[in-house]
Amino acid sequence: MKTERLTAADVERAAEILRRGGLLGIPTETVYGLGANGLDEEAVARIFAAKGRPQDNPLILHIPSADWLERYCEAVPAAYTLAERFWPGPLTMILARKPAVPDAVTAGLDTVGMRCPAHPLCRAIIAAAGVPVAAPSGNTSGRPSPTSMADMLEDMEGKIDGIVDGGPCAVGVESTILDLTEQPPRLLRPGGVTLEELRAVLGEVAVDPAVTRLMGEGERPRAPGMKYRHYAPKAPVTVVKGDAAATAAYIQSRLKAGEGVVCFDEFAGLYAGHQVERLGPADDKAAQARNVFDALRAFDGTGVTAIWSQCPDEAGLGLAVSNRLGKAAGFHIIDLTGSRRRSGENGV
Ligand code: AMP
Ligand code: MG
């Protein structure tokens, strides 16, 4: 199929693609999504086919405002408090589903992920379509998420009916996912809304172990999607955590010919002769979030044999950046802050 290029002037055309069961590349403030009518089982099945996504990995339903919540889930009071504070924005809430939501969206779970995106063009398209939009990130399953129309077309050209150019994504990593069906609420994926912000509103918030480490053999993840390798470029990645100058020097001392580096801007000059992708300044985690997926994507097709990456600390947006780098590395992490050395192979 031919993938139609659309712009902000084509809201009606984009809405029509969704209403008739087509697949639409849709800009959000987090990453580009692969959207379809979330009430149409066949359209939702096409999302899984286009991405090569495992059937047991559920999708998020995107709505234009919090007053749509009650159509699709049992919205507890905390959901409205959080919506008031963080919506529209990069927060997905897991809530008990209502029968209106097809099994194809939730992968058969009794819960559904709900989000109201902040990108005005995205909300205008959803409102014009008049249906909730089921959308995972617009990448081929396993690859880094797309943060521009060009990134998404790399993976989806010819596989989707249309794509809307909404410019580069302002946040750059996927939404924060918070499970409100548990007490205390549990962070399943860190994103643009930080753990500190959630705790300021809710008090106690648990952090799922899958956020910071590889799930061990026989461990059951809370959400099926959490068990999959993610965000990975083709070459293996090693993440080095700790003080920025120390990790930069560590990488410089171990780097072999043909290997690449993801580093903070300040250290880019250390690696002459190697492919270097910049995360942003060491103290600018918002820039790092915007750049992390592009940095990982940039190594594909270059023949780089291995990738070393610096990584921010876990405060604020650093938790989301560090989680994406960790997942890209299969949690193969060298931690210079203590004597700990964590490795993806032994799943510690
Ligand atoms: P993606 O947008 O591709 O990053 O995928 C959506 C993410 O939301 C995946 O990590 C899913 O596992 C997660 N998700 C969606 N629905 C649920 C749910 N009902 N319970 C837990 N996680 C969910
Ligand atoms: Mg994804």
CSV table of C-alpha atoms and ligand atoms in Angstrom, one decimal:
chain,number,residue,atom,x,y,z
A,1,MET,CA,0.0,0.0,0.0
A,2,LYS,CA,1.0,3.6,-0.6
A,3,THR,CA,1.6,5.6,2.7
A,4,GLU,CA,-0.1,9.0,2.4
A,5,ARG,CA,1.8,11.9,3.9
A,6,LEU,CA,-0.5,14.2,5.8
A,7,THR,CA,0.0,17.5,7.6
A,8,ALA,CA,-1.8,19.6,10.2
A,9,ALA,CA,-4.2,20.7,7.4
A,10,ASP,CA,-5.4,17.1,7.0
A,11,VAL,CA,-7.2,16.4,10.3
A,12,GLU,CA,-10.4,15.3,8.6
A,13,ARG,CA,-8.5,13.0,6.2
A,14,ALA,CA,-6.6,11.4,9.1
A,15,ALA,CA,-9.8,10.9,11.1
A,16,GLU,CA,-11.4,9.2,8.0
A,17,ILE,CA,-8.5,6.7,7.8
A,18,LEU,CA,-9.1,5.8,11.5
A,19,ARG,CA,-12.9,5.6,11.1
A,20,ARG,CA,-12.7,3.2,8.1
A,21,GLY,CA,-10.3,0.8,10.0
A,22,GLY,CA,-7.0,2.0,8.5
A,23,LEU,CA,-3.6,2.4,10.1
A,24,LEU,CA,-2.4,5.9,10.9
A,25,GLY,CA,1.1,7.2,11.9
A,26,ILE,CA,0.1,9.7,14.5
A,27,PRO,CA,2.4,12.3,16.2
A,28,THR,CA,2.2,12.6,20.0
A,29,GLU,CA,4.4,14.5,22.5
A,30,THR,CA,6.1,11.3,23.5
A,31,VAL,CA,6.9,9.3,20.4
A,32,TYR,CA,5.1,8.7,17.0
A,33,GLY,CA,2.3,6.1,17.5
A,34,LEU,CA,0.8,3.5,15.2
A,35,GLY,CA,-2.9,4.2,15.6
A,36,ALA,CA,-6.1,2.5,14.7
A,37,ASN,CA,-9.8,2.6,15.9
A,38,GLY,CA,-9.6,1.0,19.3
A,39,LEU,CA,-13.1,-0.4,19.1
A,40,ASP,CA,-12.5,-2.2,15.8
A,41,GLU,CA,-10.9,-5.6,16.4
A,42,GLU,CA,-9.8,-6.0,12.8
A,43,ALA,CA,-8.1,-2.6,12.7
A,44,VAL,CA,-6.3,-3.4,16.0
A,45,ALA,CA,-5.2,-6.8,14.6
A,46,ARG,CA,-3.5,-4.8,11.7
A,47,ILE,CA,-1.4,-2.9,14.2
A,48,PHE,CA,0.1,-6.2,15.5
A,49,ALA,CA,0.7,-7.4,12.0
A,50,ALA,CA,2.4,-4.1,10.8
A,51,LYS,CA,4.7,-4.0,13.9
A,52,GLY,CA,5.3,-7.7,14.2
A,53,ARG,CA,4.2,-7.3,17.8
A,54,PRO,CA,3.7,-10.3,20.0
A,55,GLN,CA,-0.1,-10.9,20.5
A,56,ASP,CA,0.2,-10.9,24.3
A,57,ASN,CA,1.6,-7.3,24.5
A,58,PRO,CA,-1.4,-5.0,25.1
A,59,LEU,CA,-2.0,-1.5,23.6
A,60,ILE,CA,-2.8,1.9,25.1
A,61,LEU,CA,-6.2,3.6,24.4
A,62,HIS,CA,-5.8,7.3,23.6
A,63,ILE,CA,-8.7,9.6,24.3
A,64,PRO,CA,-9.2,13.3,23.8
A,65,SER,CA,-10.3,14.1,27.4
A,66,ALA,CA,-10.7,12.6,30.8
A,67,ASP,CA,-14.5,12.5,30.5
A,68,TRP,CA,-14.1,9.6,28.1
A,69,LEU,CA,-12.6,7.5,30.8
A,70,GLU,CA,-15.8,6.0,32.2
A,71,ARG,CA,-16.8,4.6,28.7
A,72,TYR,CA,-13.8,2.2,28.8
A,73,CYS,CA,-12.8,1.6,32.4
A,74,GLU,CA,-13.7,1.8,36.1
A,75,ALA,CA,-12.1,5.1,36.8
A,76,VAL,CA,-11.2,5.3,40.5
A,77,PRO,CA,-11.0,8.7,42.2
A,78,ALA,CA,-7.2,8.7,42.0
A,79,ALA,CA,-7.5,8.5,38.2
A,80,TYR,CA,-9.4,11.8,38.0
A,81,THR,CA,-6.9,13.4,40.5
A,82,LEU,CA,-4.0,12.4,38.2
A,83,ALA,CA,-5.9,13.4,35.0
A,84,GLU,CA,-6.5,16.8,36.5
A,85,ARG,CA,-2.8,17.2,37.3
A,86,PHE,CA,-1.1,15.5,34.4
A,87,TRP,CA,-3.5,15.3,31.4
A,88,PRO,CA,-3.2,16.0,28.7
A,89,GLY,CA,0.3,14.6,29.0
A,90,PRO,CA,2.6,11.6,29.1
A,91,LEU,CA,0.9,9.5,31.7
A,92,THR,CA,-0.9,6.2,31.0
A,93,MET,CA,-3.1,4.8,33.8
A,94,ILE,CA,-3.9,1.1,34.1
A,95,LEU,CA,-7.5,0.6,35.2
A,96,ALA,CA,-10.1,-2.2,35.3
A,97,ARG,CA,-11.6,-2.4,31.8
A,98,LYS,CA,-15.2,-2.2,30.7
A,99,PRO,CA,-16.7,-4.6,28.1
A,100,ALA,CA,-16.7,-1.9,25.4
A,101,VAL,CA,-12.9,-2.5,25.1
A,102,PRO,CA,-12.1,-5.4,22.7
A,103,ASP,CA,-9.8,-8.2,23.8
A,104,ALA,CA,-7.4,-7.4,21.0
A,105,VAL,CA,-6.5,-4.1,22.7
A,106,THR,CA,-5.9,-5.6,26.2
A,107,ALA,CA,-4.4,-8.9,25.0
A,108,GLY,CA,-7.1,-10.5,27.1
A,109,LEU,CA,-6.2,-8.7,30.4
A,110,ASP,CA,-9.0,-7.4,32.6
A,111,THR,CA,-7.3,-4.0,32.7
A,112,VAL,CA,-6.8,-1.3,30.1
A,113,GLY,CA,-4.1,1.4,29.6
A,114,MET,CA,-5.6,4.9,29.2
A,115,ARG,CA,-3.9,8.1,28.1
A,116,CYS,CA,-4.9,11.6,26.9
A,117,PRO,CA,-2.0,12.9,24.8
A,118,ALA,CA,-0.8,16.5,24.9
A,119,HIS,CA,0.0,17.0,21.2
A,120,PRO,CA,-2.8,19.3,20.0
A,121,LEU,CA,-2.9,17.8,16.5
A,122,CYS,CA,-3.1,14.3,17.9
A,123,ARG,CA,-6.1,15.2,20.1
A,124,ALA,CA,-7.8,17.0,17.2
A,125,ILE,CA,-7.5,13.9,15.1
A,126,ILE,CA,-8.9,11.6,17.8
A,127,ALA,CA,-11.7,14.0,18.6
A,128,ALA,CA,-12.6,14.3,14.8
A,129,ALA,CA,-12.5,10.5,14.5
A,130,GLY,CA,-14.9,10.2,17.5
A,131,VAL,CA,-13.3,6.9,18.6
A,132,PRO,CA,-10.6,6.0,21.1
A,133,VAL,CA,-7.3,5.3,19.3
A,134,ALA,CA,-5.3,2.2,20.2
A,135,ALA,CA,-1.7,3.0,19.6
A,136,PRO,CA,1.6,1.4,20.5
A,137,SER,CA,4.9,3.2,19.4
A,138,GLY,CA,5.2,3.3,15.6
A,139,ASN,CA,8.4,1.2,15.3
A,140,THR,CA,8.9,-2.4,14.2
A,141,SER,CA,8.6,-4.5,17.3
A,142,GLY,CA,11.9,-4.5,19.3
A,143,ARG,CA,13.4,-1.4,17.5
A,144,PRO,CA,13.9,2.0,19.1
A,145,SER,CA,10.7,4.1,19.1
A,146,PRO,CA,10.3,6.8,16.4
A,147,THR,CA,10.5,10.4,17.4
A,148,SER,CA,10.0,12.0,14.0
A,149,MET,CA,8.0,11.2,10.8
A,150,ALA,CA,11.1,10.2,9.0
A,151,ASP,CA,12.0,7.6,11.8
A,152,MET,CA,8.6,6.1,11.6
A,153,LEU,CA,8.7,5.8,7.8
A,154,GLU,CA,12.0,3.9,8.1
A,155,ASP,CA,9.9,1.1,9.7
A,156,MET,CA,6.4,1.6,8.4
A,157,GLU,CA,6.6,2.9,4.8
A,158,GLY,CA,4.1,0.9,2.7
A,159,LYS,CA,2.6,-0.8,5.8
A,160,ILE,CA,0.3,2.0,7.0
A,161,ASP,CA,-2.4,4.0,5.2
A,162,GLY,CA,-1.1,7.4,6.2
A,163,ILE,CA,1.2,9.4,8.5
A,164,VAL,CA,0.7,12.8,9.9
A,165,ASP,CA,3.7,15.1,10.3
A,166,GLY,CA,3.5,16.7,13.7
A,167,GLY,CA,7.2,17.7,13.9
A,168,PRO,CA,9.8,16.2,16.3
A,169,CYS,CA,8.4,14.8,19.6
A,170,ALA,CA,8.8,17.1,22.5
A,171,VAL,CA,9.3,14.4,25.2
A,172,GLY,CA,11.1,11.7,23.1
A,173,VAL,CA,10.4,8.7,25.4
A,174,GLU,CA,7.1,6.9,25.8
A,175,SER,CA,4.5,7.7,28.5
A,176,THR,CA,4.9,6.9,32.1
A,177,ILE,CA,2.7,3.8,32.9
A,178,LEU,CA,1.1,3.7,36.3
A,179,ASP,CA,-1.0,0.7,37.5
A,180,LEU,CA,-3.9,2.0,39.6
A,181,THR,CA,-5.4,-1.4,40.1
A,182,GLU,CA,-2.8,-2.1,42.9
A,183,GLN,CA,-2.3,-0.5,46.3
A,184,PRO,CA,0.0,1.3,46.4
A,185,PRO,CA,-0.1,2.2,42.7
A,186,ARG,CA,2.8,0.7,40.8
A,187,LEU,CA,5.1,2.3,38.2
A,188,LEU,CA,5.4,-0.1,35.3
A,189,ARG,CA,7.3,2.1,32.9
A,190,PRO,CA,9.1,5.4,33.7
A,191,GLY,CA,8.4,8.3,31.2
A,192,GLY,CA,7.7,12.0,30.8
A,193,VAL,CA,5.8,12.3,34.1
A,194,THR,CA,8.4,11.5,36.8
A,195,LEU,CA,8.2,9.2,39.8
A,196,GLU,CA,8.8,12.2,42.1
A,197,GLU,CA,5.8,14.0,40.5
A,198,LEU,CA,3.6,11.0,41.0
A,199,ARG,CA,4.7,10.6,44.7
A,200,ALA,CA,4.0,14.3,45.3
A,201,VAL,CA,0.4,13.6,44.3
A,202,LEU,CA,-0.2,10.0,45.5
A,203,GLY,CA,2.2,9.5,48.4
A,204,GLU,CA,3.5,6.0,48.1
A,205,VAL,CA,4.2,4.6,44.6
A,206,ALA,CA,5.9,1.2,44.1
A,207,VAL,CA,8.4,0.7,41.3
A,208,ASP,CA,8.1,-2.6,39.4
A,209,PRO,CA,11.4,-4.5,39.4
A,210,ALA,CA,11.3,-4.7,35.6
A,211,VAL,CA,12.0,-0.9,35.4
A,212,THR,CA,15.6,-1.3,36.6
A,213,ARG,CA,16.6,-4.9,35.8
A,214,LEU,CA,16.1,-7.9,33.6
A,215,MET,CA,13.3,-10.2,34.7
A,216,GLY,CA,14.8,-13.5,35.9
A,217,GLU,CA,13.9,-17.0,34.6
A,218,GLY,CA,10.4,-17.9,35.8
A,219,GLU,CA,9.6,-14.4,37.1
A,220,ARG,CA,6.2,-13.3,35.8
A,221,PRO,CA,6.1,-9.7,34.7
A,222,ARG,CA,3.1,-7.6,35.8
A,223,ALA,CA,2.5,-6.6,32.2
A,224,PRO,CA,3.2,-9.1,29.4
A,225,GLY,CA,5.0,-6.4,27.3
A,226,MET,CA,7.6,-6.0,30.0
A,227,LYS,CA,9.3,-9.2,29.2
A,228,TYR,CA,10.3,-8.3,25.7
A,229,ARG,CA,13.7,-7.0,24.6
A,230,HIS,CA,13.1,-3.4,23.5
A,231,TYR,CA,14.5,-0.3,21.9
A,232,ALA,CA,17.5,-2.3,20.7
A,233,PRO,CA,19.8,-1.3,17.8
A,234,LYS,CA,21.3,-4.2,15.9
A,235,ALA,CA,24.7,-4.1,17.6
A,236,PRO,CA,25.0,-5.1,21.3
A,237,VAL,CA,24.9,-2.3,23.8
A,238,THR,CA,26.8,-1.9,27.1
A,239,VAL,CA,25.7,0.8,29.5
A,240,VAL,CA,28.2,2.4,31.9
A,241,LYS,CA,26.7,4.1,34.9
A,242,GLY,CA,28.3,6.5,37.4
A,243,ASP,CA,29.9,9.9,37.4
A,244,ALA,CA,30.0,11.4,33.9
A,245,ALA,CA,33.7,12.0,33.7
A,246,ALA,CA,34.5,8.6,35.1
A,247,THR,CA,32.2,6.7,32.7
A,248,ALA,CA,33.6,8.7,29.8
A,249,ALA,CA,37.1,7.7,30.7
A,250,TYR,CA,36.1,4.1,31.3
A,251,ILE,CA,34.6,3.9,27.9
A,252,GLN,CA,37.6,5.5,26.3
A,253,SER,CA,39.9,3.0,27.9
A,254,ARG,CA,37.9,0.0,26.7
A,255,LEU,CA,36.8,1.1,23.2
A,256,LYS,CA,38.0,-1.1,20.3
A,257,ALA,CA,38.2,-0.3,16.6
A,258,GLY,CA,34.8,-0.5,14.9
A,259,GLU,CA,32.8,0.2,18.1
A,260,GLY,CA,30.5,3.2,18.7
A,261,VAL,CA,29.7,5.5,21.6
A,262,VAL,CA,26.6,7.2,23.0
A,263,CYS,CA,27.8,10.0,25.2
A,264,PHE,CA,27.0,13.3,26.9
A,265,ASP,CA,27.9,16.3,24.6
A,266,GLU,CA,30.9,17.3,26.8
A,267,PHE,CA,32.8,14.1,26.1
A,268,ALA,CA,32.2,13.7,22.4
A,269,GLY,CA,35.8,14.8,21.6
A,270,LEU,CA,37.3,11.8,23.4
A,271,TYR,CA,36.4,9.3,20.8
A,272,ALA,CA,38.0,10.4,17.5
A,273,GLY,CA,37.8,7.8,14.8
A,274,HIS,CA,34.6,6.2,16.3
A,275,GLN,CA,30.9,6.8,15.5
A,276,VAL,CA,29.7,9.0,18.3
A,277,GLU,CA,26.1,9.9,19.0
A,278,ARG,CA,25.3,12.6,21.5
A,279,LEU,CA,22.7,12.3,24.2
A,280,GLY,CA,22.8,16.0,25.1
A,281,PRO,CA,24.5,17.9,27.9
A,282,ALA,CA,25.2,15.8,31.1
A,283,ASP,CA,22.9,18.0,33.2
A,284,ASP,CA,20.0,18.2,30.7
A,285,LYS,CA,17.9,15.0,31.1
A,286,ALA,CA,15.0,16.5,29.0
A,287,ALA,CA,17.5,16.8,26.0
A,288,GLN,CA,18.7,13.2,26.7
A,289,ALA,CA,15.1,11.9,26.6
A,290,ARG,CA,14.5,13.6,23.3
A,291,ASN,CA,17.8,12.2,21.8
A,292,VAL,CA,18.1,8.7,23.2
A,293,PHE,CA,16.1,6.8,20.5
A,294,ASP,CA,17.7,8.8,17.6
A,295,ALA,CA,21.1,8.0,19.1
A,296,LEU,CA,20.4,4.3,19.2
A,297,ARG,CA,18.8,4.3,15.7
A,298,ALA,CA,21.8,6.1,14.2
A,299,PHE,CA,24.0,2.9,14.5
A,300,ASP,CA,21.8,0.7,12.4
A,301,GLY,CA,23.3,0.2,8.9
A,302,THR,CA,26.7,1.6,9.9
A,303,GLY,CA,28.6,-1.7,10.6
A,304,VAL,CA,29.4,-0.7,14.2
A,305,THR,CA,30.1,-3.9,16.0
A,306,ALA,CA,29.3,-2.8,19.6
A,307,ILE,CA,27.9,0.3,21.3
A,308,TRP,CA,29.0,1.8,24.7
A,309,SER,CA,26.7,4.2,26.3
A,310,GLN,CA,26.9,6.8,29.1
A,311,CYS,CA,23.7,7.1,31.2
A,312,PRO,CA,22.2,9.7,33.6
A,313,ASP,CA,21.4,9.0,37.2
A,314,GLU,CA,17.9,7.9,38.1
A,315,ALA,CA,16.5,11.1,39.5
A,316,GLY,CA,13.6,12.8,37.6
A,317,LEU,CA,13.6,12.1,33.9
A,318,GLY,CA,16.9,10.2,34.3
A,319,LEU,CA,14.9,7.1,35.4
A,320,ALA,CA,13.1,7.0,32.0
A,321,VAL,CA,16.4,7.6,30.0
A,322,SER,CA,18.2,5.0,32.0
A,323,ASN,CA,15.4,2.5,31.6
A,324,ARG,CA,15.4,2.8,27.8
A,325,LEU,CA,19.2,2.5,27.6
A,326,GLY,CA,19.1,-0.5,30.0
A,327,LYS,CA,16.5,-2.2,27.9
A,328,ALA,CA,18.4,-1.5,24.7
A,329,ALA,CA,21.4,-3.2,26.5
A,330,GLY,CA,19.3,-6.2,27.7
A,331,PHE,CA,20.3,-4.6,31.1
A,332,HIS,CA,24.0,-5.3,30.4
A,333,ILE,CA,25.2,-2.5,32.8
A,334,ILE,CA,28.6,-1.7,34.3
A,335,ASP,CA,28.0,0.3,37.4
A,336,LEU,CA,31.0,2.3,38.5
A,337,THR,CA,29.2,3.9,41.4
A,338,GLY,CA,29.8,1.0,43.7
A,339,SER,CA,31.4,-2.4,43.4
A,340,ARG,CA,28.3,-3.8,41.8
A,341,ARG,CA,28.5,-5.1,38.3
A,342,ARG,CA,25.2,-6.1,36.9
A,343,SER,CA,25.0,-8.2,33.8
A,344,GLY,CA,22.1,-9.2,31.6
A,345,GLU,CA,23.4,-12.7,31.2
A,346,ASN,CA,23.0,-13.7,34.9
A,347,GLY,CA,19.8,-11.7,35.3
A,348,VAL,CA,20.8,-10.4,38.8
B,1,AMP,P1,4.1,0.8,23.4
B,1,AMP,O1,3.3,2.0,23.2
B,1,AMP,O2,4.6,0.1,22.2
B,1,AMP,O3,5.3,1.2,24.2
B,1,AMP,O4,3.3,-0.3,24.2
B,1,AMP,C1,2.4,0.0,25.2
B,1,AMP,C2,2.9,-0.4,26.5
B,1,AMP,O5,1.8,-0.3,27.5
B,1,AMP,C3,3.5,-1.8,26.6
B,1,AMP,O6,4.6,-1.7,27.4
B,1,AMP,C4,2.3,-2.6,27.3
B,1,AMP,O7,2.8,-3.7,28.0
B,1,AMP,C5,1.7,-1.5,28.2
B,1,AMP,N1,0.3,-1.8,28.5
B,1,AMP,C6,-0.7,-1.6,27.8
B,1,AMP,N2,-1.9,-2.0,28.4
B,1,AMP,C7,-1.5,-2.5,29.5
B,1,AMP,C8,-2.3,-3.1,30.6
B,1,AMP,N3,-3.6,-3.3,30.6
B,1,AMP,N4,-1.6,-3.5,31.7
B,1,AMP,C9,-0.2,-3.3,31.8
B,1,AMP,N5,0.5,-2.8,30.8
B,1,AMP,C10,-0.1,-2.4,29.7
B,2,MG,MG,6.8,0.4,22.0
